[in-house]
Coordinates of C-alpha atoms and ligand atoms in Angstrom, one line a residue:
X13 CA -39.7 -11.0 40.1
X14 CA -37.4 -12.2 42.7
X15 CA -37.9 -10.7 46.2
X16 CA -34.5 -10.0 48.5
X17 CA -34.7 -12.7 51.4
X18 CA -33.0 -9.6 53.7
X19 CA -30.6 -11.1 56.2
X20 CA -30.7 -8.9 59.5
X21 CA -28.9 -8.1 63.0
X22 CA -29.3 -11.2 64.6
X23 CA -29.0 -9.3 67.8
X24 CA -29.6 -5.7 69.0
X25 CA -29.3 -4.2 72.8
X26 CA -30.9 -0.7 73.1
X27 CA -30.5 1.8 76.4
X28 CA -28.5 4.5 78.0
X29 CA -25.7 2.7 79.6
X30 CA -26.3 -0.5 77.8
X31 CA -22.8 0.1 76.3
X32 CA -22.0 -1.5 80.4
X33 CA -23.0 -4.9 78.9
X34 CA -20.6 -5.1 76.0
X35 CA -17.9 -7.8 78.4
X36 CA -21.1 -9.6 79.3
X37 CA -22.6 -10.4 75.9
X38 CA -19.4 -11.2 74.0
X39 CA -17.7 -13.6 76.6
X40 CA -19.7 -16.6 75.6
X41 CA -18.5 -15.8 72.0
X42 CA -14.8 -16.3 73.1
X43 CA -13.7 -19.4 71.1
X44 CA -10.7 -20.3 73.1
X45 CA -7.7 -18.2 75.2
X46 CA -5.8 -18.0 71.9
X47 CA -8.8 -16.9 69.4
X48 CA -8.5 -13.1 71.0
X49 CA -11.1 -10.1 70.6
X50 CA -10.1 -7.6 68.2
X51 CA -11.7 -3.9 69.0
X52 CA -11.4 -1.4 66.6
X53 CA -12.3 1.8 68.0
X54 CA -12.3 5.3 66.6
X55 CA -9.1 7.6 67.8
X56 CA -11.3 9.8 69.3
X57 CA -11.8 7.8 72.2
X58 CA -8.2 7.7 73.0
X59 CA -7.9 8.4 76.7
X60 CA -11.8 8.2 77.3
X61 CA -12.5 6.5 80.2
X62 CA -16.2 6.1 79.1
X63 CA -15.3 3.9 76.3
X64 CA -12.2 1.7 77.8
X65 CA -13.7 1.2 80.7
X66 CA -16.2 -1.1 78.5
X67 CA -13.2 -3.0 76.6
X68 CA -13.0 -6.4 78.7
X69 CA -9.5 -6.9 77.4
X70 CA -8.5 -10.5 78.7
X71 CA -5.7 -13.1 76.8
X72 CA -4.7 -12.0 73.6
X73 CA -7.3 -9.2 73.2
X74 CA -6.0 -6.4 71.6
X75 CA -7.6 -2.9 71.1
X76 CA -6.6 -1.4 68.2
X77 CA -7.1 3.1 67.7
X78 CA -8.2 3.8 63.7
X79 CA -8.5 7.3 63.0
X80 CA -11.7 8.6 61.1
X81 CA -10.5 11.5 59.4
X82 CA -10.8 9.8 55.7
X83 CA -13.1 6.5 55.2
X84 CA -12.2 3.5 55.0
X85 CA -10.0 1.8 52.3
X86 CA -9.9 -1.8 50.9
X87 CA -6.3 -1.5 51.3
X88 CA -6.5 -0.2 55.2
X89 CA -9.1 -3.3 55.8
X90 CA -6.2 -5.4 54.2
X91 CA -3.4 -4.3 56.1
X92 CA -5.8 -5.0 59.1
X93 CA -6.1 -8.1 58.3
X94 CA -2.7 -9.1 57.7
X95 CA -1.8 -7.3 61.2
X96 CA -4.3 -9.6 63.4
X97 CA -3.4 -12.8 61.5
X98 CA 0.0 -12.4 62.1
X99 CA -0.4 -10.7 65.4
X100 CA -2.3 -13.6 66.9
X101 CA -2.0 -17.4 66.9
X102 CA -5.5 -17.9 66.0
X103 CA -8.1 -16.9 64.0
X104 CA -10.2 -13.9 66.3
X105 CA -12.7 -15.0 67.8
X106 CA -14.7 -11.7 67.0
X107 CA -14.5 -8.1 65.8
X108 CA -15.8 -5.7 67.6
X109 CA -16.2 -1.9 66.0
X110 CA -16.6 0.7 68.0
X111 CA -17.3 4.5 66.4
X112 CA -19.2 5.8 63.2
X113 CA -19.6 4.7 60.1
X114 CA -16.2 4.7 59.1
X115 CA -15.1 2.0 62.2
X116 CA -18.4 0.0 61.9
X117 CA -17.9 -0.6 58.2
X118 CA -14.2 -1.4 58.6
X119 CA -15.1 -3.7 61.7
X120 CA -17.9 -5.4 59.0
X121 CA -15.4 -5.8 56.3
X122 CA -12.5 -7.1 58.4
X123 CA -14.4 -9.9 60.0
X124 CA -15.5 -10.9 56.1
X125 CA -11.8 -11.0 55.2
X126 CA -10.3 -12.7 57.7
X127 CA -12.6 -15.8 56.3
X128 CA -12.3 -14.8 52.6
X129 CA -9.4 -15.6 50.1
X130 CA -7.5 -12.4 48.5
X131 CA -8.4 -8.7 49.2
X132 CA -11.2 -6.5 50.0
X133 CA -11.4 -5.0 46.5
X134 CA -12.4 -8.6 44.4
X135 CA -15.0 -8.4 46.6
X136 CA -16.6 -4.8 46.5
X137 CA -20.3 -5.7 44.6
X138 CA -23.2 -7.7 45.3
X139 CA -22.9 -11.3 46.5
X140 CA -19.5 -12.0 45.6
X141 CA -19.2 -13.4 49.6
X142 CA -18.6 -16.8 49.7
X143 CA -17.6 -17.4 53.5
X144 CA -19.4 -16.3 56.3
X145 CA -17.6 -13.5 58.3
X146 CA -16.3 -14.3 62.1
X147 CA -18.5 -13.0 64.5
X148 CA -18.8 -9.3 64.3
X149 CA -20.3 -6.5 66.9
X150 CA -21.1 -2.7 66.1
X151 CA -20.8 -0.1 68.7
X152 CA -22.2 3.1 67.0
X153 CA -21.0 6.6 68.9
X154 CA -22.6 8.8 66.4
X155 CA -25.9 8.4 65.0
X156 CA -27.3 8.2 61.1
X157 CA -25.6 6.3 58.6
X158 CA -27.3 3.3 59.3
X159 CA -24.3 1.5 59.0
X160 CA -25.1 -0.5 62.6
X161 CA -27.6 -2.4 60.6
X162 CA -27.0 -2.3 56.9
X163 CA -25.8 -5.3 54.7
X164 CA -23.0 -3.4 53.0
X165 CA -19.8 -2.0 53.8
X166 CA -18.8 1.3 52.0
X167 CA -15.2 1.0 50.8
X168 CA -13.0 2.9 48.6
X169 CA -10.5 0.8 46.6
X170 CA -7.8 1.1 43.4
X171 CA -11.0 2.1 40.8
X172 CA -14.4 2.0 42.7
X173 CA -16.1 3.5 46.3
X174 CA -18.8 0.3 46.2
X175 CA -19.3 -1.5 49.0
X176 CA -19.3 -5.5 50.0
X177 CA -22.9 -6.3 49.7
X178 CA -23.4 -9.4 51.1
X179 CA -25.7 -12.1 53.5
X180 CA -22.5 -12.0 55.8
X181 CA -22.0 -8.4 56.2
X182 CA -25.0 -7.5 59.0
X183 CA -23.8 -7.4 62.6
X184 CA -24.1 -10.6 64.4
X185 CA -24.8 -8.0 67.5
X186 CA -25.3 -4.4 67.6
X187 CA -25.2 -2.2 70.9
X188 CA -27.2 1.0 70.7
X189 CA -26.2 3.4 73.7
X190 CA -27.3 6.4 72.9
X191 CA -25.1 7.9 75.7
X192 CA -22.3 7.3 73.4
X193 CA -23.0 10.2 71.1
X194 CA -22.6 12.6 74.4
X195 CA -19.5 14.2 72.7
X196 CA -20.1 14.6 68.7
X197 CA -19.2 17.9 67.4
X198 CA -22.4 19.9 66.6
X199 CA -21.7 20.0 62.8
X200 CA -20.6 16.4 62.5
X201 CA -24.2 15.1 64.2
X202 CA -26.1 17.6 61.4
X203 CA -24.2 15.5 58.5
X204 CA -24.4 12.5 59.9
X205 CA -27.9 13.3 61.0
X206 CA -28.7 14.6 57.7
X207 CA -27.3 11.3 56.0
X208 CA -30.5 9.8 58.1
X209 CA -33.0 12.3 57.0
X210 CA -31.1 11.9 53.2
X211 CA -31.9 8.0 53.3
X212 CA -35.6 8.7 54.4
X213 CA -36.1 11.4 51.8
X214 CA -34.6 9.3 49.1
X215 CA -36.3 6.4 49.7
X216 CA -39.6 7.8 50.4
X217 CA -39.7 9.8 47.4
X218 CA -37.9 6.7 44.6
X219 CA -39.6 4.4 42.3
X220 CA -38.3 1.4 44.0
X221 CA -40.9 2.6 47.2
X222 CA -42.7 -0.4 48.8
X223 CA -44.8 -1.0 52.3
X224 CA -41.8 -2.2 53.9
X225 CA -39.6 0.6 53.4
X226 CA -42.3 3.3 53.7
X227 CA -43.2 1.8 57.1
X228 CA -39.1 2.6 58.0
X229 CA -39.1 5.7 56.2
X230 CA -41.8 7.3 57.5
X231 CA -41.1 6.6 60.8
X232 CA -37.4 7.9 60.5
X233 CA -38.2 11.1 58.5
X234 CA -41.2 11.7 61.5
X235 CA -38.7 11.2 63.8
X236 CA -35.9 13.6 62.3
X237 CA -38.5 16.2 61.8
X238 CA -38.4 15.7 65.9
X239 CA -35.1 15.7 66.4
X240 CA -34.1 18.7 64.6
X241 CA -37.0 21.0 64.3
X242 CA -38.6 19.9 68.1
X243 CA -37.1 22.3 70.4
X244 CA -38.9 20.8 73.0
X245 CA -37.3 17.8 73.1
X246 CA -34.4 17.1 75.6
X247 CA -30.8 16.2 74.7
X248 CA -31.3 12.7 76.1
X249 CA -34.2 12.1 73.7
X250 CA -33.1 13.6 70.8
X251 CA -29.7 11.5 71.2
X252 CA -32.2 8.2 72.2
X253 CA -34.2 9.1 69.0
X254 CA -31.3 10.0 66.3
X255 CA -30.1 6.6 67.1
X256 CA -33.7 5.0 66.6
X257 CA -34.0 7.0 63.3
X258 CA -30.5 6.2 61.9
X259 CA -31.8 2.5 62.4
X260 CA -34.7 2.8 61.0
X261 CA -33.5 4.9 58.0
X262 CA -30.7 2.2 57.3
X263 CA -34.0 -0.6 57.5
X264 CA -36.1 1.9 55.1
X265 CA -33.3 1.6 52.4
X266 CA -32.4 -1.7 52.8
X267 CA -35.6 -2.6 50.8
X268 CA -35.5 0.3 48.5
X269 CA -32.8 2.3 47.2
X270 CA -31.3 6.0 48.3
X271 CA -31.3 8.3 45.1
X272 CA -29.5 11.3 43.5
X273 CA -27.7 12.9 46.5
X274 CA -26.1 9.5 47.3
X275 CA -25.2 9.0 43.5
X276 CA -23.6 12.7 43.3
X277 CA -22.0 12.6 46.9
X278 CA -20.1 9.1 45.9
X279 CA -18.4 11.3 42.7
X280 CA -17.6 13.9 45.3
X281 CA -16.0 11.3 47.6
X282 CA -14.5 9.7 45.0
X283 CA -12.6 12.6 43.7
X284 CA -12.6 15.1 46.6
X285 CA -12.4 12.7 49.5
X286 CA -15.3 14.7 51.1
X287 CA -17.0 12.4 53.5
X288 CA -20.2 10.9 53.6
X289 CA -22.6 12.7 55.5
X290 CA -20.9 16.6 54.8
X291 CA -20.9 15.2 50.7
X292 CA -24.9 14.4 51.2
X293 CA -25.8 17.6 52.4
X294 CA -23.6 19.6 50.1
X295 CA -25.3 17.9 47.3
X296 CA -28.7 17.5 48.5
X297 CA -28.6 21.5 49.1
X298 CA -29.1 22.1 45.2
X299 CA -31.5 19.3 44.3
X300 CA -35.0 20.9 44.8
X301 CA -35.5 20.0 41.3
X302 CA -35.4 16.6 42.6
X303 CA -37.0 16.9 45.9
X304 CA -38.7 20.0 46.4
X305 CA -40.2 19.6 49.9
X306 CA -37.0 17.9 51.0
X307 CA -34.5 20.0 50.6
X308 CA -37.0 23.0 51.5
X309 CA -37.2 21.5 55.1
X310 CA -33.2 20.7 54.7
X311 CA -32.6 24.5 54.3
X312 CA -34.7 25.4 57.7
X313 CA -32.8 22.7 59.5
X314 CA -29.8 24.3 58.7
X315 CA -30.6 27.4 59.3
X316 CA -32.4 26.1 62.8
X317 CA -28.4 24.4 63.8
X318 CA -27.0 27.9 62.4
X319 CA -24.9 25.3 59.7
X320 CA -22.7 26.9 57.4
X321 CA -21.8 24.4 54.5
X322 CA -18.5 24.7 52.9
X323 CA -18.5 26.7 49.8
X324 CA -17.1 26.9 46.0
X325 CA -15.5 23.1 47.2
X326 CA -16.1 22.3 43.1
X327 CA -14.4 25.6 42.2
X328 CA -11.2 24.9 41.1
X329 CA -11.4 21.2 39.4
X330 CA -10.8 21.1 35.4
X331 CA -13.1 19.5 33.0
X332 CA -10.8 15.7 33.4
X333 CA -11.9 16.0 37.5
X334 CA -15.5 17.0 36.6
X335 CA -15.9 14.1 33.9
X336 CA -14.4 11.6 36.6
X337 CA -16.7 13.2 39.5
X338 CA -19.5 12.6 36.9
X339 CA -18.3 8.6 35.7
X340 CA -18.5 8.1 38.9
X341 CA -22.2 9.1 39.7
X342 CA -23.4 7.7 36.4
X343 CA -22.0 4.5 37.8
X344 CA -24.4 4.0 40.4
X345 CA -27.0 2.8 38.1
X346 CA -29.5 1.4 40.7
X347 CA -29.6 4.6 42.5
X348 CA -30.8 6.8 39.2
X349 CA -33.3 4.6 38.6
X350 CA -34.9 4.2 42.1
X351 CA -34.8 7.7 41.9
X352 CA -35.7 8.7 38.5
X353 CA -37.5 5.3 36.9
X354 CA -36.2 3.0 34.1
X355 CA -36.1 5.7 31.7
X356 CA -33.2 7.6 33.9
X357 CA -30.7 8.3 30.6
X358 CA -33.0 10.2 29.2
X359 CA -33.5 12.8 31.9
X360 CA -30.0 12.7 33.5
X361 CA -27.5 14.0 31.5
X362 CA -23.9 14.8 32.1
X363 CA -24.2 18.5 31.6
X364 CA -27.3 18.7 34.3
X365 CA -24.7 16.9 36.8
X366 CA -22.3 19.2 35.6
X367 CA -24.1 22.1 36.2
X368 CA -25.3 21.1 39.9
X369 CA -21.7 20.2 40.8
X370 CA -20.4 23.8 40.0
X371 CA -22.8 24.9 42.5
X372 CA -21.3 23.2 45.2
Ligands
NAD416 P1 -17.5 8.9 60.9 O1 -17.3 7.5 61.5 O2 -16.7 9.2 59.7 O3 -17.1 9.9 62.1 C1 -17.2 11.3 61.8 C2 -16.4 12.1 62.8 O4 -17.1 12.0 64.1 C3 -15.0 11.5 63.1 O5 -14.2 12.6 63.2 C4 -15.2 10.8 64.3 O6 -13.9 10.7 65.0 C5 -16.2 11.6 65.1 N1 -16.9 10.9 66.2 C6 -17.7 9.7 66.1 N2 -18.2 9.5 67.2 C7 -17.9 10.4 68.1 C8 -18.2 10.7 69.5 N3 -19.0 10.0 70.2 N4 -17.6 11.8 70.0 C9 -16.8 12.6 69.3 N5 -16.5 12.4 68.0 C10 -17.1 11.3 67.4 O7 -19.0 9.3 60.7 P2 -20.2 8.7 60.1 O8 -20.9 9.8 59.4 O9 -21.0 7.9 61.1 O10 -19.7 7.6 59.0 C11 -19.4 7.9 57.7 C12 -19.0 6.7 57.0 O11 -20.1 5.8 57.0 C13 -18.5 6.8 55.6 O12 -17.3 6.1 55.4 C14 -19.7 6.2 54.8 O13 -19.2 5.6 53.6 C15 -20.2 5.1 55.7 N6 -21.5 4.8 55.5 C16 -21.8 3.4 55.5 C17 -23.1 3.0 55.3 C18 -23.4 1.5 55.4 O14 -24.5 1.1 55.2 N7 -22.4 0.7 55.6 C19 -24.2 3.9 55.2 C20 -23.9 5.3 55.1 C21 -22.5 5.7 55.3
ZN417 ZN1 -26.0 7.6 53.3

């Protein structure tokens, strides 16, 4: 047995209005007045004063608006690439993402490829990494993935959504302002919330469950319970602690695994384009065969936030869609058996995915 040697956030800054300190904590980074910073932020903040007014541009800086309506692509984080190098006369001297999951993990996977040979997709899988990234920085404004401190990068390329798993993935810096989140639409925080809750669930209740990640896990899932079944708490700390959960859920499945939601919801993705957190839940809603109390407690949250999930999204894709949606979740080999044990073929077949993904 080998055990992971888990490279982490080298550095982490927590507090309302700690967001104030981004200029501050990068400028020592700055290699030179031609090796510019490169912020990626989410489109959202277009015109928000509360997120430029934190961008130090200075010399060749450049600040450039990514929408987050579909995730990110191994041929958007090319293009990227090719942009800043021949944009700029040097290599950046850092990447700065600032948004959800879909900015951080382009942020994470353009910093690896402006050191690495070819394109993002030869590199989608474990350890294929051979040069370390330039310094990278996550600003998270919504709260769950986990993204801020994960070693992966979810991408979706020519023939696989996999991410780039690697020692030079993780953050060199991460900023957690919880203030950020002020304006997420209601249902987005309850996906991306969920996604949390999802990670905790999944990891508490798989094979691969050890001290380390039930120490995360618990603490996360204790700490969603809070957040969305608490109504006691405040707005402040329920933003505070969604942000402390999301880290701690990305930290519980960093030394684990997640499980059959996040094995269905990539097929979904994959075929539908349905995005991470809303795929979770829509999945996760019909798997009480797989995690009874779970998806119990999942139902009174959602009735709690009054969320409506879509409905009949499955309903009009022929059996070729269904048989790719399903290829695609069979693929994800680790997660079955985390969540099911070694002898996963035998107890998931395609017909039972086939008959949960007409449900949704
Ligand atoms: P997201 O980044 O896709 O954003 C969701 C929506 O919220 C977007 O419309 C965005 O514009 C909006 N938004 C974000 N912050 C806002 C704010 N402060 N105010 C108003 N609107 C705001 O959401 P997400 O759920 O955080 O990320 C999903 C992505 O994360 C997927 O691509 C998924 O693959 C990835 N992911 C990565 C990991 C990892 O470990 N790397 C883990 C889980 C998910
Ligand atoms: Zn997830």
């Amino acid at each position: 047995m080998i055990y992971k040697n888990y490279p982490m956030v080298a550095r982490v800054v927590f507090g309302r209005g700690s967001y104030n300190q981004l200029a501050d904590t990068i400028a020592p980074k700055r290699l030179n007045a031609n090796a510019p910073f490169i912020f990626l932020v989410d489109e959202v903040f277009k015109g928000d004063t509360l997120i430029s007014s934190g961008i130090p541009l200075a010399y060749d800086d450049e600040l450039i608006f990514i929408s987050a309506d579909e995730e990110p692509k191994t041929s958007q984080v090319d293009e990227l690439v090719e942009r800043i190098i021949l944009t700029h006369k040097e290599r950046p001297s850092g990447i700065i993402g600032i948004g959800g999951g879909t900015i951080l993990d382009l942020a994470k996977a353009v910093a690896i490829m402006l050191t690495n040979e070819g394109e993002a997709k030869d590199y989608q899988g474990w350890d294929l990494v051979k040069t370390p990234a330039i310094y990278h920085v996550g600003v998270p404004t919504i709260s769950g993935t986990g993204a801020e401190v994960s070693r992966t990068t979810v991408l979706t390329g020519p023939d696989k959504k996999l991410g780039i798993n690697s020692d030079y993935t993780p953050f060199d810096q991460v900023i957690l302002d919880p203030e950020l989140t002020v304006g997420v639409p209601k249902d987005q925080w309850f996906y991306t919330g969920m996604d949390c809750y999802i990670h905790c669930i999944e990891s508490l209740n798989g094979t691969f469950l050890n001290a380390f990640s039930q120490s995360y896990g618990e603490k996360a899932f204790e700490m969603c319970k809070e957040i969305f079944l608490d109504n006691q708490l405040s707005k402040e700390e329920a933003q505070d602690k969604l942000m402390m959960a999301s880290w701690h859920g990305g930290m519980s499945i960093a030394y684990s695994q997640v499980g059959v939601a996040h094995a269905m919801s990539y097929g979904l993705s994959y075929m539908l384009g349905v995005k991470h957190g809303l795929g979770n839940c829509l999945v996760f809603d019909h798997l009480e065969e797989f995690y009874p109390e779970g998806v119990k407690l999942f139902k009174h949250m959602k009735q709690v936030h009054g969320i409506q999930l879509p409905q009949s999204v499955c309903a009009n894709l022929d059996d070729e869609q269904f048989d790719t949606m399903i290829d695609v979740s069979l693929g994800m080999e680790p997660l079955w058996q985390n969540a099911i044990g070694k002898n996963w073929k035998q107890v998931i077949t395609r017909q039972k995915l086939k008959s949960i993904f007409e449900k949704i």
